[in-house]
Coordinates of C-alpha atoms in Angstrom, one line a residue:
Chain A
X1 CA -22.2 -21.3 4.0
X2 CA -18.5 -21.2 3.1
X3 CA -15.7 -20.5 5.3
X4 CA -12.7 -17.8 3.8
X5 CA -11.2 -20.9 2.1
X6 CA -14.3 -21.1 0.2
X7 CA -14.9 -17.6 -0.8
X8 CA -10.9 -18.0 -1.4
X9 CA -11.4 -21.1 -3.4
X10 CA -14.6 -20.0 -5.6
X11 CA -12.9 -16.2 -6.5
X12 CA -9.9 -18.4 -8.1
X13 CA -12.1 -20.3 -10.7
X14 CA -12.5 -16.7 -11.8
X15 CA -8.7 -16.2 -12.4
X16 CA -7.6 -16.4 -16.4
X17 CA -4.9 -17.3 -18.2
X18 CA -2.5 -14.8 -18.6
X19 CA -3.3 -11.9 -16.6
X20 CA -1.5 -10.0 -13.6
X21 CA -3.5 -9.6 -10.3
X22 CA -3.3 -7.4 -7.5
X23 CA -4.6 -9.1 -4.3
X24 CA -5.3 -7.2 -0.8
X25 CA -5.1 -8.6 2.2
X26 CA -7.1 -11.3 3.9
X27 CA -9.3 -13.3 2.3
X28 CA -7.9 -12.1 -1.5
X29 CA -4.5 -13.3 -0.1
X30 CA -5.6 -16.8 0.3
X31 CA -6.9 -17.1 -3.4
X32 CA -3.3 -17.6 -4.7
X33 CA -3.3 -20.6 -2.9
X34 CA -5.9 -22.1 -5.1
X35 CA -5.1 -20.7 -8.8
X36 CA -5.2 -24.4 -10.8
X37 CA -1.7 -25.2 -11.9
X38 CA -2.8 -24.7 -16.0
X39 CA -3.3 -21.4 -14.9
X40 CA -0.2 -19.1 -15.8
X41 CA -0.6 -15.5 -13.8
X42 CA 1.9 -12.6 -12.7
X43 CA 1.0 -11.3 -8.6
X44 CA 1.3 -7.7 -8.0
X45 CA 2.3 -6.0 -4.9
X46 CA 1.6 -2.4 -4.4
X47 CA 5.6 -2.0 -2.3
X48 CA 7.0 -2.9 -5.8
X49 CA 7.2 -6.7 -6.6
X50 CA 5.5 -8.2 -9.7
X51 CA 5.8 -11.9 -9.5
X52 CA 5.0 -12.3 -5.7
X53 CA 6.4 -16.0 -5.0
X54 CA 5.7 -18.3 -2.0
X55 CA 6.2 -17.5 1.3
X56 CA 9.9 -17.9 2.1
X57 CA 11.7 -21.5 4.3
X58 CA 13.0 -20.3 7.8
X59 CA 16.6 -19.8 6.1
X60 CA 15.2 -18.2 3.0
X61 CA 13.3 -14.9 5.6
X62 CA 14.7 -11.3 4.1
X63 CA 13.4 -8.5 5.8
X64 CA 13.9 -6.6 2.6
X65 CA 11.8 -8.9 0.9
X66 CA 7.5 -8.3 1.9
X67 CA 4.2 -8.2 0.1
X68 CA 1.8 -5.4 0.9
X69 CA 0.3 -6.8 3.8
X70 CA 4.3 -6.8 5.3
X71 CA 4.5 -10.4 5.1
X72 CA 7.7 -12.1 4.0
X73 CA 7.8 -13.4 0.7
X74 CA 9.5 -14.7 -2.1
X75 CA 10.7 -13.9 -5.3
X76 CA 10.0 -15.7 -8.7
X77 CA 11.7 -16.7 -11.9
X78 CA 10.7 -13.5 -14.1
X79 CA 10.1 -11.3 -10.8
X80 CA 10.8 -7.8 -11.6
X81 CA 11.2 -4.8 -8.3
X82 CA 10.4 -0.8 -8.4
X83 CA 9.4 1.6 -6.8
X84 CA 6.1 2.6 -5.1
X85 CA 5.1 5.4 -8.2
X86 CA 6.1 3.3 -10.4
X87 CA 3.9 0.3 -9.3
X88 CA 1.1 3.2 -9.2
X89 CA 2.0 3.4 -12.6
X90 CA 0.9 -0.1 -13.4
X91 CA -2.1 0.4 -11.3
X92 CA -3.4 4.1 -12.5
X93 CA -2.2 3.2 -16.1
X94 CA -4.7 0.2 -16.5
X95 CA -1.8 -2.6 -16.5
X96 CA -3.1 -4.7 -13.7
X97 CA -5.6 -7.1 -15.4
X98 CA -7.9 -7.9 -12.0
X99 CA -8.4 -6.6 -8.7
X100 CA -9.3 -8.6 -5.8
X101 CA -10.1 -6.9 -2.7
X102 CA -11.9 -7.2 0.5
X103 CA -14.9 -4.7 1.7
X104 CA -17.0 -3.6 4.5
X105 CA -20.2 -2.6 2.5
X106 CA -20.7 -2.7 -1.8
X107 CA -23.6 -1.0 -3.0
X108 CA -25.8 -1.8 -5.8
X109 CA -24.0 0.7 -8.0
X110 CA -21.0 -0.9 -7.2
X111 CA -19.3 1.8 -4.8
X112 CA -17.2 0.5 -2.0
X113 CA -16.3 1.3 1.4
X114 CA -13.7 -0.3 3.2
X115 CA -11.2 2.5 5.1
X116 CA -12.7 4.2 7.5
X117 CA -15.1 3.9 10.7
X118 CA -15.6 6.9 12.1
X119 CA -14.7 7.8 15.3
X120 CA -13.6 4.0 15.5
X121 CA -10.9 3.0 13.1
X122 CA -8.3 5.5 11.6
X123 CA -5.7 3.3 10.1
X124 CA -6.0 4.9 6.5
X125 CA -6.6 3.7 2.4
X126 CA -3.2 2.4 1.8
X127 CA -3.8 1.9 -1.6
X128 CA -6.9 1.0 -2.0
X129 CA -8.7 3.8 -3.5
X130 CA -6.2 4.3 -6.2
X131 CA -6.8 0.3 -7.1
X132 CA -10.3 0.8 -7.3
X133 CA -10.4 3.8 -9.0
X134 CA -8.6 2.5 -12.0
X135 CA -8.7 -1.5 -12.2
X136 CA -11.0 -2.5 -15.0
X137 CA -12.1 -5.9 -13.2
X138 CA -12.7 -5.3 -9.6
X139 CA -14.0 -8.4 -7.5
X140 CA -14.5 -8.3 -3.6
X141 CA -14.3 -11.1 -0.9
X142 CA -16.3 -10.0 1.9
X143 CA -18.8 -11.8 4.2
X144 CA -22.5 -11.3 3.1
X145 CA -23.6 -10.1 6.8
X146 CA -21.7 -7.8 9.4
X147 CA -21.0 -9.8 12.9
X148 CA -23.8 -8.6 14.2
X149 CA -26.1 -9.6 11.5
X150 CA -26.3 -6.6 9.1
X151 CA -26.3 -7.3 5.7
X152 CA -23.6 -6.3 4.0
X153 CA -25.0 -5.7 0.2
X154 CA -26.7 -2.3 0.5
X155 CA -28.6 -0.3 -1.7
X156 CA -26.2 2.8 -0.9
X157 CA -23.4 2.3 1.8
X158 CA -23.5 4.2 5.1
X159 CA -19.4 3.8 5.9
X160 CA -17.2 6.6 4.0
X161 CA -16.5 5.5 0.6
X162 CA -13.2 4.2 -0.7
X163 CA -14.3 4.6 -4.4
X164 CA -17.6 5.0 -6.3
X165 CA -19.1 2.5 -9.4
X166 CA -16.4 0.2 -9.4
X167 CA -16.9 -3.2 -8.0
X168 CA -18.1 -5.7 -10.8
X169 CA -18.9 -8.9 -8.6
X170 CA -18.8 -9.7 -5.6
X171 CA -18.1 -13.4 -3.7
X172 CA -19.7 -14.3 0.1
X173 CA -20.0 -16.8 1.8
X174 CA -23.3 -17.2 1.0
X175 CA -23.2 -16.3 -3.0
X176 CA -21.8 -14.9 -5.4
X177 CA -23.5 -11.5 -7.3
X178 CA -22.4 -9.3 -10.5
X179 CA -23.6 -5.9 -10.3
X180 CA -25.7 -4.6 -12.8
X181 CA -24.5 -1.9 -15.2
X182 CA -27.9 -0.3 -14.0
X183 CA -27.8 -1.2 -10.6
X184 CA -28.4 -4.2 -8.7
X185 CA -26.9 -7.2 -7.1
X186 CA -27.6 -10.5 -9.6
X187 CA -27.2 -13.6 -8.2
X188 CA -25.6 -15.9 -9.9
X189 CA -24.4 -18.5 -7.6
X190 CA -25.2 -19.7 -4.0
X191 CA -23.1 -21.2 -1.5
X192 CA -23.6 -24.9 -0.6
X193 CA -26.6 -25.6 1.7
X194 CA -27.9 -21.9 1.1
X195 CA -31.4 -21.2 -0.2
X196 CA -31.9 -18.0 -2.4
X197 CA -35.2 -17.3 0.5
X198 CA -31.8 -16.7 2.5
X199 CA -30.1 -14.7 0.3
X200 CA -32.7 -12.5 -0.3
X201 CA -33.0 -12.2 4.1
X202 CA -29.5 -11.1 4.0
X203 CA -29.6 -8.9 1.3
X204 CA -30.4 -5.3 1.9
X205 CA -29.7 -3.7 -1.5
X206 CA -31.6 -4.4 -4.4
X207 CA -31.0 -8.1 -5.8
X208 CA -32.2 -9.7 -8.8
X209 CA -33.3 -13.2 -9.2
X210 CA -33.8 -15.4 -12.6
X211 CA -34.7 -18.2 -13.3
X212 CA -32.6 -21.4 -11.1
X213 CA -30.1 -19.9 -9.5
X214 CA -27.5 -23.0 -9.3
X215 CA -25.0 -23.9 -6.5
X216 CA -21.7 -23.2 -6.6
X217 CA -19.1 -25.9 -7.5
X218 CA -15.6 -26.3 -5.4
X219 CA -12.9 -28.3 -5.9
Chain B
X1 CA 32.9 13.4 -8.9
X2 CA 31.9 14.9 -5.4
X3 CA 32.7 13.1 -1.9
X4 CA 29.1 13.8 0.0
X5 CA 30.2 11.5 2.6
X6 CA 29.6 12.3 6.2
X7 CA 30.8 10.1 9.3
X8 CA 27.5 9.2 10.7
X9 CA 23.4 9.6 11.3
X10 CA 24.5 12.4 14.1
X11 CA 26.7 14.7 11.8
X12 CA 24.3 14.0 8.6
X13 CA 20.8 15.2 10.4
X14 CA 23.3 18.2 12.5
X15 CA 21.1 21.1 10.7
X16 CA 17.7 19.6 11.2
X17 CA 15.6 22.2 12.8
X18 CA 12.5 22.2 15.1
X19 CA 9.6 22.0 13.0
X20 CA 11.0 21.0 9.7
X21 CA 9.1 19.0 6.8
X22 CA 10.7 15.8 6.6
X23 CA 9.9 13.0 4.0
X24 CA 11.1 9.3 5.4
X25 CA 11.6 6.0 3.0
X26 CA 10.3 2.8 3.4
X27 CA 6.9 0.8 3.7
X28 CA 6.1 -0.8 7.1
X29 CA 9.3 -1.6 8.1
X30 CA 11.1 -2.2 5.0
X31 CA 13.7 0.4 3.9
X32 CA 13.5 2.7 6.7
X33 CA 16.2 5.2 8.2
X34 CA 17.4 2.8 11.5
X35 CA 20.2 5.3 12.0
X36 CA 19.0 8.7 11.3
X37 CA 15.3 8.3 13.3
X38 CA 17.8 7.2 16.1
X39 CA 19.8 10.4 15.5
X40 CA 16.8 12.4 15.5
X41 CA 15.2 11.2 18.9
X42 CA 18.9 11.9 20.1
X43 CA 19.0 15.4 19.0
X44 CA 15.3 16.0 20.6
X45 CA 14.1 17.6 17.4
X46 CA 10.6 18.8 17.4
X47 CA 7.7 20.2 16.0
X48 CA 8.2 17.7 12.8
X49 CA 6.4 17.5 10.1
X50 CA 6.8 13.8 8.7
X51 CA 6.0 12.7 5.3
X52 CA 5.7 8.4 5.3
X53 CA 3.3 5.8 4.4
X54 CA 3.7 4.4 7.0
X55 CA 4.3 5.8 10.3
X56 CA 5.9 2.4 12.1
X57 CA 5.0 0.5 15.1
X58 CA 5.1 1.6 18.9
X59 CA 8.6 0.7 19.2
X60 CA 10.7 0.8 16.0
X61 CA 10.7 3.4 13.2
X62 CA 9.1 6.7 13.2
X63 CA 7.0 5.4 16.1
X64 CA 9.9 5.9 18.5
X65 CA 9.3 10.0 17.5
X66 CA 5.8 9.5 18.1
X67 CA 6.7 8.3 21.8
X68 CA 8.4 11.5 22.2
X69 CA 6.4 14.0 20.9
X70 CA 8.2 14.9 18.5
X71 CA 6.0 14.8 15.7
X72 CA 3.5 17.4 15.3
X73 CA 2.0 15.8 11.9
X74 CA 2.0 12.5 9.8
X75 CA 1.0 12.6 6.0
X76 CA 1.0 9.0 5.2
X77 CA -1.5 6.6 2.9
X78 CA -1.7 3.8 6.3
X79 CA -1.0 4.2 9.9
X80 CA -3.0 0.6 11.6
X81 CA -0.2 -0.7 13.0
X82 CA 0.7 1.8 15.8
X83 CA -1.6 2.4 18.7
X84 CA 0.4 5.4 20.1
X85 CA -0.4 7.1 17.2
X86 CA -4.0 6.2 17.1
X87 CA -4.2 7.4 20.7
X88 CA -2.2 10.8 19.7
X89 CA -5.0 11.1 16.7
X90 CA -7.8 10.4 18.7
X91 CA -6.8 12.9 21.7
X92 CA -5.9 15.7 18.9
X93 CA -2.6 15.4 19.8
X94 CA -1.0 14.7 16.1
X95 CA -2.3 16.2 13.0
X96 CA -2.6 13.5 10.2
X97 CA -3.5 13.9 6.6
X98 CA -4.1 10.4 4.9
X99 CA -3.9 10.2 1.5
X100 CA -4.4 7.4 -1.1
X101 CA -1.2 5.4 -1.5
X102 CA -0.2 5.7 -5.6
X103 CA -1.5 9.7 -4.8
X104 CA 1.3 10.1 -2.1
X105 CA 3.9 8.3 -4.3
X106 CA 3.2 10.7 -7.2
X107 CA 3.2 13.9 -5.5
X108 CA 6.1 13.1 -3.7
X109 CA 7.7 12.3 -7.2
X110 CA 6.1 15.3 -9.1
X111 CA 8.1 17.0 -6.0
X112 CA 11.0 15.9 -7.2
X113 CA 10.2 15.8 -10.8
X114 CA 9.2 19.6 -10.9
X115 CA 5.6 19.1 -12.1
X116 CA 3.8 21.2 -9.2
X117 CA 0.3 19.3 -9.5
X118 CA -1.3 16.3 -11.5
X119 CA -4.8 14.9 -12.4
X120 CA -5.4 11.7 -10.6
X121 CA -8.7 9.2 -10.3
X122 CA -7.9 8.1 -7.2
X123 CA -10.3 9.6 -4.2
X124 CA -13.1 10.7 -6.8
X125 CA -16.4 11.1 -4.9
X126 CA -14.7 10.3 -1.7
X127 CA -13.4 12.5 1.4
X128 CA -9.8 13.0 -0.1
X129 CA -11.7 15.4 -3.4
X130 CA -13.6 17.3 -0.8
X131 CA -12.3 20.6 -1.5
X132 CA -10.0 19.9 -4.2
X133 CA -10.6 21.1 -8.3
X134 CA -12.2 18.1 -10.2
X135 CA -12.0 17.3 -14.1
X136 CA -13.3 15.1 -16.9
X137 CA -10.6 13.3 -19.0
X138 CA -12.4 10.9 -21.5
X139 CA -15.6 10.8 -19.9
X140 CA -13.7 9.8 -16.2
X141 CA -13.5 12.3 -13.4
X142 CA -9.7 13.0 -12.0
X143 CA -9.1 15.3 -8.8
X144 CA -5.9 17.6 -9.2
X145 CA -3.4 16.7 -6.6
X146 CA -0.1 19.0 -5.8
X147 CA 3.2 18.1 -5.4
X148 CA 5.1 17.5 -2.4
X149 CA 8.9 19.1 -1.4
X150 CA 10.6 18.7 2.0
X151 CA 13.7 20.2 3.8
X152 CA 14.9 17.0 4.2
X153 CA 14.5 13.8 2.5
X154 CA 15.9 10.7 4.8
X155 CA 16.2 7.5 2.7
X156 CA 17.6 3.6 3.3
X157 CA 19.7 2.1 0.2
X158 CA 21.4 -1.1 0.3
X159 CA 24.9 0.2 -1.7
X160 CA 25.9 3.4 -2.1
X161 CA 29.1 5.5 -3.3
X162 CA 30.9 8.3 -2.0
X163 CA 29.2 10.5 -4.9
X164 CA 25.6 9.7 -3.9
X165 CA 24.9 7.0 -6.3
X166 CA 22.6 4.3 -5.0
X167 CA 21.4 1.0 -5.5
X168 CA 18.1 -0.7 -3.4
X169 CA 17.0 -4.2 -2.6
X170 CA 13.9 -5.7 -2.8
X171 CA 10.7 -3.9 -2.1
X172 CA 12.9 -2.0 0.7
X173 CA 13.5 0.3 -2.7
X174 CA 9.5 1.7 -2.2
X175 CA 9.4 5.0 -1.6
X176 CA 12.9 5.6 -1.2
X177 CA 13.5 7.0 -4.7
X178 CA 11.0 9.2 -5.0
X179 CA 11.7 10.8 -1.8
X180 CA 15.5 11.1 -2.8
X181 CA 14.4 13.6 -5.4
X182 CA 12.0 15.7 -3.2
X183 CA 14.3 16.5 -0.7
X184 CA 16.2 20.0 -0.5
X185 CA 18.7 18.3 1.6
X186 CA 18.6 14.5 0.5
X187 CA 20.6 12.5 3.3
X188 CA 21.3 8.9 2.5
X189 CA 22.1 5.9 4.5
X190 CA 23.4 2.9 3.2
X191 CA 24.2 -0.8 4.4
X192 CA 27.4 -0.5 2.6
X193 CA 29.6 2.6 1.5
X194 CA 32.1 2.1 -1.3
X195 CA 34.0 4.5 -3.2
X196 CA 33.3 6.1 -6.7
X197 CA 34.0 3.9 -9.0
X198 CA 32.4 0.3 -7.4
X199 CA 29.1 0.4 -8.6
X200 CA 28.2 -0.4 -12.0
X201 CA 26.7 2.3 -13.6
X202 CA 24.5 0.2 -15.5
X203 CA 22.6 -1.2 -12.3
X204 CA 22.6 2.3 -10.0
X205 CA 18.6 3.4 -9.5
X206 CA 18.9 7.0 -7.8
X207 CA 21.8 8.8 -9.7
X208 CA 23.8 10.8 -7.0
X209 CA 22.9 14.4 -8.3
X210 CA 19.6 13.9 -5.8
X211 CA 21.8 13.2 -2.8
X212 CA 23.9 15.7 -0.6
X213 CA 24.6 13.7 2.7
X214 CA 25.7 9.8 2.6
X215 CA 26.7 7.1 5.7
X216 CA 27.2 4.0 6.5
X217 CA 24.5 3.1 8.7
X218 CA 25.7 0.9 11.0
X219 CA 23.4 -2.0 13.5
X220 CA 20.8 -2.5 11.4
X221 CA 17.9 -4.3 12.8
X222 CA 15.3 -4.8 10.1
X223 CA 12.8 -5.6 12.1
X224 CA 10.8 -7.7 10.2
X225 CA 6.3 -7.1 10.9
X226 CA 4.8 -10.5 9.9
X227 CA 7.4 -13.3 9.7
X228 CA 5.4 -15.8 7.4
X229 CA 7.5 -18.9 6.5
X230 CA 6.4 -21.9 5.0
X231 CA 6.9 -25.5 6.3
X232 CA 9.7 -27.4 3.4

């Protein structure tokens, strides 16, 4: 099984050349940590910053200076700052290349939920459901079971839905699935020490199995 | 050019009435009125309609109306880090209309803009279209959103002139411009005040036709939410 530094580490060997990312917060935070060097990309933040730098020294903290997740950060050479509808812009208009975002159930149609529990959390979308409803490349970090054992990959999702048909592949810690134009989780990779026998246990949506399904390579 | 300054938060927000729609800049804590949410849990207002991302934490920022009851509804995209408010929600207390974040940013702008609604895909299939007129634009479904106006529109800007004309830093810019132009009443409060003439026009972001009230803020905390640094 990987820890978030593994789901963190296998979602960057997806990142290409080239391309501007949005990442939400948690786990899709840590992947800039582990984007190869060769590997040129442009970090969007959804307060207004394109070219998200590191997080700021002690004598370098400006509270007018956050990412979405209202940490401190830094800027870059070639950082550019605007406003909230106008980083909407980038978003709604197709700009952002690849979105990387956490979940708290995918279905095998690729619909999403992660804002609301009812009667349990209220804390709202944020931005989440115009991301999803307009990225072209949508990947989410997630665990593949609940806390209490529940599988996350569902054949439809019982939480309210943040946006519907829209997640291409998803990364767990126990594997990592595309989802089928037609429906369906297909496993592509599994996690280090993981047996597919497993997968399949903690998968509750339909998943789809050919052939050897190899382990996944880190580092 | 026109002086719009006033002396401070007290004399700018003077005319704000119970249960007025208010739109307030920033995100989190970055770019918010300091001076005039002070001035407005001076005054007692009430009844307040607020219009925010965000609606701050249990001790700084709009939170500090939310202690005093003077809010009687949010519309804001996230609200998780303030358990007053969760608690107001929960009891029924406080009204709250969420809405996706790039939604809120564009009606707030098609407010100020005078486009009165917009197609959108943002919310399609989900709670936020229930109710709302839905439409196919190259095969992809859109909801129509309207715009949203305000009586008064608070904002934060780093500089500022005498005429209105101001200039933001960082990402405390946000929704600060936006709500600038929505405003009947646009009331601006600024780090630093200097006279017409100082700023380069070539670098000012909200031109000062969209702003009737301007101050110098003055003790700015900037409370910062997640200090993250990095070891050198």
């Amino acid at each position: 099984m990987l820890d978030k530094i593994g789901i963190a580490k296998r979602i960057a060997q997806e990142v290409q050349d080239g391309t501007y990312i949005n990442l939400g917060i948690g786990i899709p935070t840590l992947v800039a940590n582990f984007i190869p060097e060769n590997i040129n990309v442009v970090l969007q933040s959804e307060n207004g910053l394109l070219g998200i730098g590191p997080f700021p020294e002690e004598e370098q903290v400006d509270a007018d200076l956050i990412n979405a997740g209202k940490q401190t950060v830094t800027t870059l050479p070639g950082s550019s700052l605007f406003s909230s509808s106008e980083s909407f812009e980038m978003i709604r208009g197709g700009h952002v290349d690849l979105t990387i975002l956490g979940a708290m159930e995918v279905s095998e149609n690729g619909n999403i939920a992660n804002w609301k529990i009812p009667g349990k959390m209220v804390k709202g979308m944020g931005g989440a459901m115009d991301l999803v409803a307009s990225a072209d490349n949508i990947i989410v970090a997630m665990q593949h079971c609940s806390r209490s054992g529940d599988s996350k990959l569902l054949k439809s999702c019982s939480l309210p839905i943040t946006g519907l048909n829209c997640v291409k592949k998803v990364v767990t810690n126990m594997a990592v699935l595309d989802i089928l134009p037609e429906g369906g989780f297909k496993l592509l990779e599994r996690a280090p020490g993981v047996s597919v026998d497993e997968i399949k246990a903690a998968t509750a949506g339909k998943l789809v199995v050919e052939g050897e399904i190899p382990e996944m390579k880190l580092d | 050019m026109i002086n719009k300054e006033v002396s401070n938060a007290d004399e700018a927000i003077h005319d704000i009435a119970d249960n007025s729609t208010l739109m307030l800049g920033g995100f989190g804590l970055c770019g918010i009125p300091e001076n005039c949410i002070a001035a407005l849990v001076r005054k007692g207002t009430t009844g307040l309609t607020c219009i925010s991302n965000n609606a701050g934490v249990d001790d700084f920022g709009i939170g500090l109306m939310l202690k005093t009851r003077q809010v009687k509804k949010m519309i804001s995209s996230y609200v998780g880090e303030n358990a007053e408010f969760e608690r107001q929600l929960l009891t029924g207390e406080l009204e709250v209309d969420l809405i996706p974040q790039g939604t809120l940013a564009e009606r707030v702008r098609a407010g100020g803009a005078g486009i009165p609604a917009f197609f959108t895909p943002a919310g399609y299939g989900t709670e936020v279209a229930e109710g709302k007129e839905v439409r196919a634009f190259d095969g992809k479904m859109h909801l129509l959103e309207s715009w949203l106006r305000a009586d008064f529109a608070l904002v934060k800007a780093w500089k500022g002139d005498k005429s209105g004309n101001l200039v933001f830093k960082g990402t405390a810019r946000n929704f600060n411009p936006m709500m600038a132009m929505a405003g009947k009443i646009t009331i601006a409060e600024v780090e630093e005040l200097v006279e017409v003439g100082e700023l380069d026009p070539n670098q000012v972001h909200t031109p000062g036709i969209y702003v009737q009230r301007i101050f110098q803020g003055e003790g700015y905390e900037k409370r910062i939410e997640q200090r993250t640094t990095r070891i050198k």
